[in-house]
Each structure stands twice: as structure tokens, then as C-alpha cells.
Amino acid sequence: MKKLTIYSCFLLLIPFIWGCKKNNYPGGEISPFIALYDIRTMYKGQDLVLTEENMFGSRQLAVVVVSDHSGSNLPAGLLVVQDKRRLEKLRGISIPLGAAAGSFVPGDSLLINVAGKTLTRKEGILQIANITEGDITRVATHVEIPLNKVTTSQMLANPGDYESTLSAIVKGGFDPLPSPKDVMSGDKTLNDGFGNITLHTEAGAKFSGDSVPVLANYYGIVFNKLIGDSLAPQFRIRTGADKVTLSSVIEIPPVVIAGFISDVKGTDANNEYIQLLATQDINFAETPFAVVTTNNANASTPTGFPTNGWAAGDIRTYKFNLTSGRASKGTFFYVGAGSKLINGDNSTSIATSNWIRSFNYSTTAGDGFGTKTTNLLANSGNAFGIAVFDHSNVTVNSKPVDVIFTATGGSLFTAGPPAKGYKIANTDWYDVKNPITLADQPYYRQGTNTLNLAYNTADVGYFIMLGGVYNTELGRWTTARAQNNVTLTKTSTLVEIEGTGATTVK
């Protein structure tokens, strides 16, 4: 028993012995480089002299330059660098270097001695002061800088995380819409569908007189301004080449998808429907439309990748022709179930709503293609989609004016050749051209077209309210749509799917 007690005590001491010796493990060596992530977390609102002690034994930065002063639009004298040394988190810092900052260009790889230098915030921008050219060693040039796509909402929510980093704001537009005479100079409100940020262009910038595009990608650097105790991010492109025009033409979809119910409480046969919103006055007798749904279960025929796209027919796609009735700008209308009930059998009737096309799809074939089905929109498993067309003769070549998908499974897209898939539209979720590379990507699941809604728990009665704000004057979504699952009951009323949180048109 005595031996057992001694042995147990020895086991308890082992962690303490190991803990005392682990820092002296043979071969252990402190890195001379500290990550910008760690540098930025050291700043607590007061100037701080960086030392080997407070930098955990490190002395240097190993960073890449992202500033470019050739366009005369960045804060004068600031060298801007970034790295991803800690946890793969991109962080940046600005260094006041005077005229010498202009001698460094994007892609320069630098080693910078920072021990003894001062971490400070000036004019809202976190900086490391007192660095000289002698503290900097250029070890490489033309280092590739990966594109970092960031939404304005991310920048606004975490301005310190994106400050002094090179970021790409894609599909940026302005409110109000620029006139042909407007130029880049000054402060403009840039919107990417996720929020608004100030795009600043110095009056003396070499591109300040450039015209303002309707829609463009902007590659630039976030700088913060201190307003009270808060940081207000400001975005600056570096040169005229950082503005890549995507469009000078406004394309407004006449109809957008606002919501749907794909799984009512109880049987889905003749109970599923789609909520749509008109962005202009429409007389469907004069300008016919079509709504097409697609289910992609492995057994759905025709099987394999959709050779005929949205016009596949049979069990794969189902079409409603919208050839009568009217919808006024900014109003909802409905397509789908002949029952016209809000949440399946024995629920509230919404027959008084504007139903442009409705019938029992469980007993009736689609308009032109689509086999009768008990599930217009799938409940779980592989992907299903909804598309709106501004014509009723939908073919393999037809491009929708709006589209949305739930889930990702099934045979949806192949590059071929020939390419096969479901064509998409330029929306808040999808792009017919890659917004970064500008490569063609006209299908769902091709390129960046990978966004999708998620399935919900079955047999509950969720109405998928998409929300979002579409501005017809700007010709774009100023607030992108997002999935909001509204739980309906058998006594729910129309206000629950058309009220607070519903899609709106401005």
C-alpha cells in the first residue's frame, strides 16, 4: 500500500516536472517574426512601444506591400502592408514612411524591424511609427496577392479586422444613381447589396475625373476614421485600374421571387405555392411570363445532367404559364396550388390574394411540360429551384429574370463539353459572369454560383420569406435576400407572409 501511495504521488508530479522543462525543449526556438494579428491585438487605446518582451521574443514583421501611391489616392506617406501569419487571418497595418512609401509597390515582400517602434493610432488609422528605410529589407518582388472578396457589412461590423488590407468589393453601385457627368472625385456612398460604405477619392487623384460606372468591382484598402469612440471605415481604391466596370446599363427584372412554401403542415399535394413581387406594372395578357420549378431527386426523369435545362420536363421540371391577370408595381402575387390555403389542408384561405396562375398540380400536367406531381417543390434531399421567365415559351436557351435554389445535391451542372445545367440570372445571389475574373458562368453550381437556401425540418409548415430590398431606380438589390423561416399555423393570416421582413420594392 505504501509503495502504491509513493507511485501515485510520483505520477502527480510528472505534469509539474514536464511543465517546468517544456520551454527548454532541445531545438525549440522563438520565431523572429510576429504576426500582424498579434500586433493589432496589443493596441489597447494608448501608444505602445514594441519590445522583444511584449512581442513574445520576436523583433520583425514578414509582410507584403499592398499600397500603391502612383494613383495619388492613398493617405500621403503611408506604407500599407499585410500578412496571414496567425491562424490564416488576414490583417494589415500602416507605416508612416514619408516620401519613401512611394518607392514600394504591391507585391514587394518585406522584412521590417519593429522592436523599439511605437504602435499608435493617428487620424483613426492604426500605425507603427518611427520606422525608417533602414529598418526595411526587400526580399522579393511581384509576390502574388490573393484577391480577398469582402462585403461592406463585414467591413462595417469589424472595421479593425479589414483596416489596411487589400479587399475587393464586388458589384458595387451608388445611391443616388450616377449621372453621365458625375466623376469619381469626393465621397460617394457605395452599396454592394449588403450595406453602404464611403468610397473616397482625393481631388488630386489621377483618376478623380473618371466617370462613375453604374456597376463595378472596386479593389482597394480600408482606412478608418475615428468618430467619437467608434471607427468608421472608408474605402479607397489605389489607381484607376482598381475600378473594373461591370455594366453601364440598368437591367431591372420585372418580377422577383419573394418567398415560397415547399412543405406545408400535412400533405403537400395541391398545397405548395410561390410568392412573387412585381417591380413594375404588368398585364400578363399582353406580356406573358412563366414560372418553372425543378426537382432533382436521383430517380427524377430525365435523369443525369439537364440537357434541356429548365425545359427538361417530365418529373424534372414543371411550368406555369402566366398569361392573364395583372400585377401592380410593388405588390405580391402567387403561383401554384389550386387550394389557395396558407398552410395546407384546413388552414386559412388566401384565395382573395392575387393568384395569377393556380391549379391542382397533383392531378394536372404543367403548361407545356412537367408531369403531374404531389411535390411541386421538394421537401429534402437533392436541390430544387424556382425560375421566372419574361416569356412563356421556355426552351433550353431561355435565361430567367430571377432564380433561387435550395440545396446542392443531384446532377445539376457539368462543364461538358457541351455544358449542361440550369441557367441563372444576374441577381443578388448569382452572376452570369464571375464578378472577379469576368469569366462566363451562366449556370447554377458553375464558378461562384454556389449560394443556396437550406432545407428545414419536414412537416412543420415553414414559409421561406426571402426579404431583401430591390431598388428600381438603381436597378439592383440594395439589401440582398436572406432566408427567414416563418413558422405558420393552420390559423395564420396573410400578414405573416406579406408583412414585416417581406421583400420590398423601392
CSV table of N, CA and C in Angstrom, one decimal, residues 97-239:
chain,number,residue,atom,x,y,z
A,97,LEU,N,6.0,56.5,-43.5
A,97,LEU,CA,7.4,56.4,-44.0
A,97,LEU,C,7.7,57.7,-44.8
A,98,GLY,N,6.8,58.6,-45.0
A,98,GLY,CA,7.1,59.8,-45.8
A,98,GLY,C,7.1,59.5,-47.2
A,99,ALA,N,7.9,60.3,-47.9
A,99,ALA,CA,8.0,60.1,-49.4
A,99,ALA,C,8.5,58.7,-49.8
A,100,ALA,N,9.3,58.1,-48.9
A,100,ALA,CA,9.8,56.7,-49.2
A,100,ALA,C,8.7,55.7,-49.4
A,101,ALA,N,7.5,55.9,-48.9
A,101,ALA,CA,6.4,55.0,-49.0
A,101,ALA,C,6.1,54.7,-50.5
A,102,GLY,N,6.3,55.7,-51.3
A,102,GLY,CA,6.1,55.6,-52.8
A,102,GLY,C,7.1,54.7,-53.5
A,103,SER,N,8.2,54.4,-52.9
A,103,SER,CA,9.2,53.6,-53.5
A,103,SER,C,8.9,52.1,-53.4
A,104,PHE,N,7.9,51.7,-52.7
A,104,PHE,CA,7.4,50.3,-52.5
A,104,PHE,C,6.1,50.2,-53.3
A,105,VAL,N,6.0,49.0,-53.9
A,105,VAL,CA,4.8,48.7,-54.8
A,105,VAL,C,4.2,47.4,-54.4
A,106,PRO,N,2.9,47.2,-54.8
A,106,PRO,CA,2.2,46.0,-54.4
A,106,PRO,C,3.0,44.7,-54.9
A,107,GLY,N,3.1,43.8,-54.0
A,107,GLY,CA,3.8,42.6,-54.3
A,107,GLY,C,5.2,42.5,-53.7
A,108,ASP,N,5.7,43.7,-53.2
A,108,ASP,CA,7.0,43.7,-52.6
A,108,ASP,C,6.9,42.9,-51.2
A,109,SER,N,7.8,41.9,-51.0
A,109,SER,CA,7.9,41.2,-49.8
A,109,SER,C,9.0,41.8,-48.9
A,110,LEU,N,8.6,42.2,-47.7
A,110,LEU,CA,9.5,43.0,-46.8
A,110,LEU,C,9.7,42.3,-45.5
A,111,LEU,N,10.9,42.5,-44.9
A,111,LEU,CA,11.2,42.2,-43.5
A,111,LEU,C,11.4,43.5,-42.9
A,112,ILE,N,10.7,43.8,-41.8
A,112,ILE,CA,10.7,45.1,-41.1
A,112,ILE,C,11.0,44.9,-39.7
A,113,ASN,N,12.1,45.6,-39.2
A,113,ASN,CA,12.4,45.6,-37.8
A,113,ASN,C,11.4,46.5,-37.0
A,114,VAL,N,10.7,46.0,-36.1
A,114,VAL,CA,9.7,46.8,-35.4
A,114,VAL,C,10.0,47.0,-33.9
A,115,ALA,N,11.0,46.3,-33.4
A,115,ALA,CA,11.4,46.4,-31.9
A,115,ALA,C,11.8,47.9,-31.7
A,116,GLY,N,11.3,48.4,-30.6
A,116,GLY,CA,11.6,49.8,-30.3
A,116,GLY,C,10.7,50.8,-31.0
A,117,LYS,N,9.9,50.4,-31.9
A,117,LYS,CA,9.0,51.3,-32.6
A,117,LYS,C,7.6,51.5,-31.8
A,118,THR,N,6.8,52.4,-32.2
A,118,THR,CA,5.6,52.8,-31.5
A,118,THR,C,4.4,52.4,-32.2
A,119,LEU,N,3.5,51.6,-31.5
A,119,LEU,CA,2.2,51.3,-32.1
A,119,LEU,C,1.2,52.4,-31.6
A,120,THR,N,0.6,53.1,-32.6
A,120,THR,CA,-0.2,54.2,-32.3
A,120,THR,C,-1.4,54.3,-33.3
A,121,ARG,N,-2.4,55.1,-32.9
A,121,ARG,CA,-3.5,55.3,-33.9
A,121,ARG,C,-3.5,56.8,-34.1
A,122,LYS,N,-3.4,57.2,-35.4
A,122,LYS,CA,-3.4,58.6,-35.8
A,122,LYS,C,-4.4,58.8,-36.9
A,123,GLU,N,-5.3,59.8,-36.7
A,123,GLU,CA,-6.4,60.1,-37.6
A,123,GLU,C,-7.2,58.8,-37.9
A,124,GLY,N,-7.3,58.0,-36.9
A,124,GLY,CA,-8.2,56.8,-37.0
A,124,GLY,C,-7.5,55.6,-37.5
A,125,ILE,N,-6.3,55.7,-38.0
A,125,ILE,CA,-5.6,54.6,-38.6
A,125,ILE,C,-4.5,54.0,-37.7
A,126,LEU,N,-4.6,52.7,-37.4
A,126,LEU,CA,-3.5,52.1,-36.6
A,126,LEU,C,-2.2,52.0,-37.3
A,127,GLN,N,-1.1,52.5,-36.7
A,127,GLN,CA,0.1,52.6,-37.4
A,127,GLN,C,1.3,52.1,-36.5
A,128,ILE,N,2.4,51.8,-37.1
A,128,ILE,CA,3.7,51.6,-36.4
A,128,ILE,C,4.6,52.7,-36.8
A,129,ALA,N,4.8,53.6,-35.8
A,129,ALA,CA,5.6,54.8,-36.1
A,129,ALA,C,7.1,54.6,-35.8
A,130,ASN,N,7.9,55.6,-36.3
A,130,ASN,CA,9.3,55.7,-36.1
A,130,ASN,C,10.1,54.6,-36.9
A,131,ILE,N,9.5,54.0,-37.9
A,131,ILE,CA,10.2,53.1,-38.7
A,131,ILE,C,10.9,53.9,-39.8
A,132,THR,N,12.2,53.5,-40.2
A,132,THR,CA,12.9,54.2,-41.2
A,132,THR,C,13.2,53.2,-42.4
A,133,GLU,N,13.7,53.7,-43.5
A,133,GLU,CA,14.0,52.9,-44.6
A,133,GLU,C,15.1,51.8,-44.2
A,134,GLY,N,15.9,52.2,-43.3
A,134,GLY,CA,17.0,51.3,-42.8
A,134,GLY,C,16.5,50.1,-42.0
A,135,ASP,N,15.2,50.2,-41.6
A,135,ASP,CA,14.6,49.1,-40.8
A,135,ASP,C,13.9,48.1,-41.8
A,136,ILE,N,13.9,48.4,-43.1
A,136,ILE,CA,13.2,47.6,-44.0
A,136,ILE,C,14.1,46.9,-45.0
A,137,THR,N,13.9,45.6,-45.2
A,137,THR,CA,14.7,44.8,-46.2
A,137,THR,C,13.7,44.3,-47.2
A,138,ARG,N,13.9,44.6,-48.5
A,138,ARG,CA,13.0,44.0,-49.5
A,138,ARG,C,13.7,42.7,-50.0
A,139,VAL,N,12.9,41.6,-49.8
A,139,VAL,CA,13.5,40.2,-50.0
A,139,VAL,C,12.9,39.6,-51.3
A,140,ALA,N,11.8,40.2,-51.8
A,140,ALA,CA,11.2,39.7,-53.1
A,140,ALA,C,10.3,40.7,-53.7
A,141,THR,N,10.0,40.6,-55.0
A,141,THR,CA,9.1,41.4,-55.7
A,141,THR,C,8.1,40.6,-56.4
A,142,HIS,N,7.0,41.2,-56.9
A,142,HIS,CA,6.0,40.6,-57.7
A,142,HIS,C,5.4,39.4,-57.0
A,143,VAL,N,5.3,39.4,-55.7
A,143,VAL,CA,4.6,38.3,-54.9
A,143,VAL,C,3.1,38.4,-55.2
A,144,GLU,N,2.5,37.3,-55.5
A,144,GLU,CA,1.1,37.3,-55.9
A,144,GLU,C,0.2,37.6,-54.6
A,145,ILE,N,-0.7,38.5,-54.7
A,145,ILE,CA,-1.6,38.9,-53.6
A,145,ILE,C,-3.0,38.3,-53.9
A,146,PRO,N,-3.4,37.3,-53.2
A,146,PRO,CA,-4.7,36.7,-53.4
A,146,PRO,C,-5.8,37.7,-53.3
A,147,LEU,N,-6.8,37.6,-54.1
A,147,LEU,CA,-8.0,38.5,-54.0
A,147,LEU,C,-8.8,38.2,-52.8
A,148,ASN,N,-9.2,39.2,-52.0
A,148,ASN,CA,-9.9,39.0,-50.8
A,148,ASN,C,-11.3,39.7,-51.0
A,149,LYS,N,-12.3,38.9,-51.4
A,149,LYS,CA,-13.6,39.5,-51.5
A,149,LYS,C,-14.3,39.7,-50.2
A,150,VAL,N,-14.7,40.9,-49.9
A,150,VAL,CA,-15.3,41.3,-48.6
A,150,VAL,C,-16.6,42.1,-48.9
A,151,THR,N,-17.6,41.8,-48.1
A,151,THR,CA,-18.8,42.6,-48.2
A,151,THR,C,-18.7,43.8,-47.3
A,152,THR,N,-19.5,44.8,-47.7
A,152,THR,CA,-19.5,46.1,-46.9
A,152,THR,C,-20.0,45.8,-45.5
A,153,SER,N,-20.9,44.9,-45.3
A,153,SER,CA,-21.4,44.6,-44.0
A,153,SER,C,-20.3,44.0,-43.1
A,154,GLN,N,-19.4,43.2,-43.7
A,154,GLN,CA,-18.3,42.7,-42.9
A,154,GLN,C,-17.3,43.8,-42.5
A,155,MET,N,-17.1,44.7,-43.4
A,155,MET,CA,-16.2,45.9,-43.1
A,155,MET,C,-16.8,46.8,-42.0
A,156,LEU,N,-18.1,47.0,-42.1
A,156,LEU,CA,-18.8,47.8,-41.1
A,156,LEU,C,-18.8,47.2,-39.7
A,157,ALA,N,-19.0,45.9,-39.7
A,157,ALA,CA,-19.1,45.1,-38.4
A,157,ALA,C,-17.8,45.0,-37.7
A,158,ASN,N,-16.7,44.9,-38.5
A,158,ASN,CA,-15.4,44.6,-37.9
A,158,ASN,C,-14.3,45.5,-38.6
A,159,PRO,N,-14.4,46.8,-38.5
A,159,PRO,CA,-13.5,47.7,-39.2
A,159,PRO,C,-12.1,47.5,-38.9
A,160,GLY,N,-11.7,47.1,-37.7
A,160,GLY,CA,-10.3,46.9,-37.4
A,160,GLY,C,-9.8,45.6,-38.0
A,161,ASP,N,-10.6,44.6,-38.3
A,161,ASP,CA,-10.1,43.4,-39.0
A,161,ASP,C,-9.7,43.7,-40.4
A,162,TYR,N,-10.3,44.7,-41.1
A,162,TYR,CA,-10.1,44.9,-42.5
A,162,TYR,C,-9.2,46.1,-42.8
A,163,GLU,N,-9.0,46.9,-41.7
A,163,GLU,CA,-8.2,48.1,-41.9
A,163,GLU,C,-6.8,47.8,-42.5
A,164,SER,N,-6.4,48.6,-43.5
A,164,SER,CA,-5.0,48.4,-44.1
A,164,SER,C,-4.8,47.1,-44.8
A,165,THR,N,-5.9,46.5,-45.2
A,165,THR,CA,-5.8,45.3,-46.0
A,165,THR,C,-6.4,45.6,-47.4
A,166,LEU,N,-5.9,44.8,-48.4
A,166,LEU,CA,-6.4,44.9,-49.8
A,166,LEU,C,-7.7,44.1,-49.9
A,167,SER,N,-8.8,44.7,-50.3
A,167,SER,CA,-10.0,44.0,-50.3
A,167,SER,C,-10.7,44.3,-51.7
A,168,ALA,N,-11.6,43.4,-52.0
A,168,ALA,CA,-12.4,43.6,-53.2
A,168,ALA,C,-13.9,43.7,-52.9
A,169,ILE,N,-14.5,44.8,-53.2
A,169,ILE,CA,-16.0,45.0,-53.1
A,169,ILE,C,-16.6,44.7,-54.5
A,170,VAL,N,-17.4,43.7,-54.6
A,170,VAL,CA,-17.9,43.3,-55.9
A,170,VAL,C,-19.3,43.8,-56.1
A,171,LYS,N,-19.6,44.0,-57.4
A,171,LYS,CA,-21.0,44.5,-57.8
A,171,LYS,C,-21.4,45.7,-57.0
A,172,GLY,N,-20.5,46.7,-56.9
A,172,GLY,CA,-20.8,47.9,-56.2
A,172,GLY,C,-21.5,48.9,-57.0
A,173,GLY,N,-22.5,49.6,-56.5
A,173,GLY,CA,-23.2,50.6,-57.1
A,173,GLY,C,-23.4,51.8,-56.2
A,174,PHE,N,-24.1,52.8,-56.7
A,174,PHE,CA,-24.2,54.1,-55.9
A,174,PHE,C,-25.7,54.5,-55.7
A,175,ASP,N,-25.9,55.2,-54.7
A,175,ASP,CA,-27.2,55.8,-54.4
A,175,ASP,C,-27.0,57.2,-54.0
A,176,PRO,N,-27.4,58.2,-54.7
A,176,PRO,CA,-28.2,58.1,-56.0
A,176,PRO,C,-27.4,57.5,-57.1
A,177,LEU,N,-28.1,57.1,-58.2
A,177,LEU,CA,-27.5,56.6,-59.4
A,177,LEU,C,-26.7,57.7,-60.0
A,178,PRO,N,-25.5,57.4,-60.5
A,178,PRO,CA,-24.7,58.5,-61.1
A,178,PRO,C,-25.2,58.9,-62.4
A,179,SER,N,-25.0,60.2,-62.7
A,179,SER,CA,-25.4,60.8,-64.0
A,179,SER,C,-24.2,60.7,-64.9
A,180,PRO,N,-24.4,60.8,-66.2
A,180,PRO,CA,-23.3,60.7,-67.2
A,180,PRO,C,-22.1,61.7,-66.9
A,181,LYS,N,-22.5,62.8,-66.2
A,181,LYS,CA,-21.5,63.9,-65.9
A,181,LYS,C,-20.8,63.7,-64.6
A,182,ASP,N,-21.2,62.7,-63.8
A,182,ASP,CA,-20.6,62.5,-62.4
A,182,ASP,C,-19.2,61.9,-62.6
A,183,VAL,N,-18.3,62.3,-61.7
A,183,VAL,CA,-16.9,61.8,-61.7
A,183,VAL,C,-16.6,61.3,-60.3
A,184,MET,N,-15.5,60.6,-60.2
A,184,MET,CA,-15.1,59.8,-59.1
A,184,MET,C,-14.8,60.7,-57.9
A,185,SER,N,-14.3,61.9,-58.1
A,185,SER,CA,-13.8,62.8,-57.0
A,185,SER,C,-14.8,62.9,-55.9
A,186,GLY,N,-14.3,62.9,-54.6
A,186,GLY,CA,-15.1,63.1,-53.5
A,186,GLY,C,-15.6,61.9,-52.7
A,187,ASP,N,-16.5,62.0,-51.9
A,187,ASP,CA,-17.1,60.9,-51.1
A,187,ASP,C,-18.4,60.5,-51.7
A,188,LYS,N,-18.5,59.2,-52.0
A,188,LYS,CA,-19.7,58.6,-52.5
A,188,LYS,C,-20.1,57.4,-51.7
A,189,THR,N,-21.4,57.2,-51.7
A,189,THR,CA,-22.0,56.0,-50.9
A,189,THR,C,-22.0,54.8,-51.8
A,190,LEU,N,-21.1,53.8,-51.5
A,190,LEU,CA,-21.0,52.6,-52.3
A,190,LEU,C,-21.8,51.5,-51.7
A,191,ASN,N,-22.7,50.8,-52.4
A,191,ASN,CA,-23.5,49.8,-51.9
A,191,ASN,C,-23.3,48.5,-52.7
A,192,ASP,N,-23.1,47.4,-52.0
A,192,ASP,CA,-22.9,46.1,-52.7
A,192,ASP,C,-24.0,45.1,-52.4
A,193,GLY,N,-25.2,45.6,-51.9
A,193,GLY,CA,-26.3,44.7,-51.6
A,193,GLY,C,-26.2,44.3,-50.1
A,194,PHE,N,-25.2,44.6,-49.4
A,194,PHE,CA,-25.0,44.1,-48.0
A,194,PHE,C,-24.9,45.3,-47.1
A,195,GLY,N,-24.6,46.5,-47.6
A,195,GLY,CA,-24.5,47.7,-46.8
A,195,GLY,C,-23.9,48.8,-47.6
A,196,ASN,N,-23.8,50.0,-46.9
A,196,ASN,CA,-23.2,51.2,-47.5
A,196,ASN,C,-21.9,51.5,-46.9
A,197,ILE,N,-20.9,51.9,-47.7
A,197,ILE,CA,-19.6,52.3,-47.2
A,197,ILE,C,-19.2,53.5,-48.0
A,198,THR,N,-18.4,54.4,-47.4
A,198,THR,CA,-17.9,55.6,-48.1
A,198,THR,C,-16.8,55.2,-49.0
A,199,LEU,N,-16.9,55.5,-50.3
A,199,LEU,CA,-15.8,55.4,-51.3
A,199,LEU,C,-15.2,56.8,-51.4
A,200,HIS,N,-13.9,57.0,-51.0
A,200,HIS,CA,-13.3,58.3,-51.0
A,200,HIS,C,-12.3,58.4,-52.2
A,201,THR,N,-12.4,59.5,-52.9
A,201,THR,CA,-11.4,59.7,-54.0
A,201,THR,C,-10.9,61.2,-53.8
A,202,GLU,N,-9.6,61.3,-53.6
A,202,GLU,CA,-9.0,62.6,-53.5
A,202,GLU,C,-9.2,63.4,-54.7
A,203,ALA,N,-9.3,64.7,-54.5
A,203,ALA,CA,-9.5,65.6,-55.7
A,203,ALA,C,-8.3,65.6,-56.6
A,204,GLY,N,-7.1,65.3,-56.0
A,204,GLY,CA,-5.9,65.2,-56.8
A,204,GLY,C,-5.5,63.9,-57.3
A,205,ALA,N,-6.4,62.9,-57.1
A,205,ALA,CA,-6.1,61.5,-57.6
A,205,ALA,C,-6.1,61.6,-59.1
A,206,LYS,N,-5.2,60.8,-59.7
A,206,LYS,CA,-5.1,60.8,-61.2
A,206,LYS,C,-6.3,60.3,-61.9
A,207,PHE,N,-7.2,59.6,-61.2
A,207,PHE,CA,-8.5,59.1,-61.8
A,207,PHE,C,-9.7,59.9,-61.3
A,208,SER,N,-9.5,61.0,-60.6
A,208,SER,CA,-10.6,61.7,-60.0
A,208,SER,C,-11.6,62.2,-61.0
A,209,GLY,N,-11.2,62.4,-62.2
A,209,GLY,CA,-12.1,62.9,-63.2
A,209,GLY,C,-12.8,61.8,-64.0
A,210,ASP,N,-12.5,60.5,-63.7
A,210,ASP,CA,-13.1,59.4,-64.4
A,210,ASP,C,-14.6,59.4,-64.1
A,211,SER,N,-15.4,58.9,-65.1
A,211,SER,CA,-16.8,58.8,-64.9
A,211,SER,C,-17.2,57.7,-64.0
A,212,VAL,N,-18.3,57.8,-63.3
A,212,VAL,CA,-18.8,56.8,-62.3
A,212,VAL,C,-19.6,55.7,-63.0
A,213,PRO,N,-19.2,54.5,-62.9
A,213,PRO,CA,-20.0,53.4,-63.6
A,213,PRO,C,-21.2,53.1,-62.8
A,214,VAL,N,-22.2,52.5,-63.5
A,214,VAL,CA,-23.4,52.0,-62.8
A,214,VAL,C,-23.1,50.9,-61.9
A,215,LEU,N,-22.3,49.9,-62.3
A,215,LEU,CA,-22.0,48.7,-61.5
A,215,LEU,C,-20.5,48.4,-61.8
A,216,ALA,N,-19.7,48.1,-60.7
A,216,ALA,CA,-18.3,47.9,-60.9
A,216,ALA,C,-17.8,47.1,-59.7
A,217,ASN,N,-16.6,46.5,-59.9
A,217,ASN,CA,-15.8,45.9,-58.8
A,217,ASN,C,-14.8,47.0,-58.4
A,218,TYR,N,-14.6,47.1,-57.1
A,218,TYR,CA,-13.6,48.0,-56.6
A,218,TYR,C,-12.6,47.3,-55.7
A,219,TYR,N,-11.3,47.4,-56.1
A,219,TYR,CA,-10.2,46.8,-55.4
A,219,TYR,C,-9.5,47.9,-54.6
A,220,GLY,N,-9.5,47.9,-53.3
A,220,GLY,CA,-8.9,49.0,-52.6
A,220,GLY,C,-8.5,48.6,-51.1
A,221,ILE,N,-8.3,49.6,-50.4
A,221,ILE,CA,-7.8,49.5,-49.0
A,221,ILE,C,-8.7,50.2,-48.0
A,222,VAL,N,-9.1,49.6,-46.9
A,222,VAL,CA,-9.9,50.2,-45.9
A,222,VAL,C,-9.0,51.0,-45.0
A,223,PHE,N,-9.4,52.2,-44.8
A,223,PHE,CA,-8.8,53.1,-43.7
A,223,PHE,C,-9.9,53.6,-42.8
A,224,ASN,N,-9.6,53.6,-41.5
A,224,ASN,CA,-10.7,54.0,-40.6
A,224,ASN,C,-10.5,55.5,-40.1
A,225,LYS,N,-11.6,56.1,-39.9
A,225,LYS,CA,-11.7,57.4,-39.2
A,225,LYS,C,-12.3,57.2,-37.8
A,226,LEU,N,-11.7,58.0,-36.9
A,226,LEU,CA,-12.3,57.9,-35.5
A,226,LEU,C,-13.4,58.9,-35.3
A,227,ILE,N,-14.6,58.4,-35.1
A,227,ILE,CA,-15.7,59.3,-34.9
A,227,ILE,C,-16.2,59.0,-33.5
A,228,GLY,N,-15.9,59.9,-32.5
A,228,GLY,CA,-16.2,59.6,-31.1
A,228,GLY,C,-15.3,58.5,-30.7
A,229,ASP,N,-15.9,57.4,-30.2
A,229,ASP,CA,-15.2,56.2,-29.7
A,229,ASP,C,-15.2,55.1,-30.7
A,230,SER,N,-15.9,55.4,-31.9
A,230,SER,CA,-16.1,54.4,-32.9
A,230,SER,C,-15.2,54.6,-34.1
A,231,LEU,N,-14.9,53.5,-34.8
A,231,LEU,CA,-14.2,53.5,-36.1
A,231,LEU,C,-15.2,53.5,-37.2
A,232,ALA,N,-15.0,54.4,-38.1
A,232,ALA,CA,-15.8,54.5,-39.3
A,232,ALA,C,-15.0,54.1,-40.5
A,233,PRO,N,-15.2,53.0,-41.2
A,233,PRO,CA,-14.4,52.6,-42.3
A,233,PRO,C,-14.6,53.4,-43.6
A,234,GLN,N,-13.6,53.7,-44.3
A,234,GLN,CA,-13.6,54.4,-45.5
A,234,GLN,C,-12.8,53.6,-46.5
A,235,PHE,N,-13.3,53.5,-47.7
A,235,PHE,CA,-12.7,52.6,-48.8
A,235,PHE,C,-12.0,53.5,-49.8
A,236,ARG,N,-10.8,53.2,-50.1
A,236,ARG,CA,-10.1,53.9,-51.2
A,236,ARG,C,-9.5,53.0,-52.2
A,237,ILE,N,-9.8,53.2,-53.5
A,237,ILE,CA,-9.0,52.4,-54.5
A,237,ILE,C,-7.7,53.1,-54.7
A,238,ARG,N,-6.7,52.4,-55.2
A,238,ARG,CA,-5.4,53.0,-55.3
A,238,ARG,C,-5.1,53.7,-56.7
A,239,THR,N,-5.6,53.0,-57.7
A,239,THR,CA,-5.4,53.6,-59.1
A,239,THR,C,-6.7,53.4,-59.9
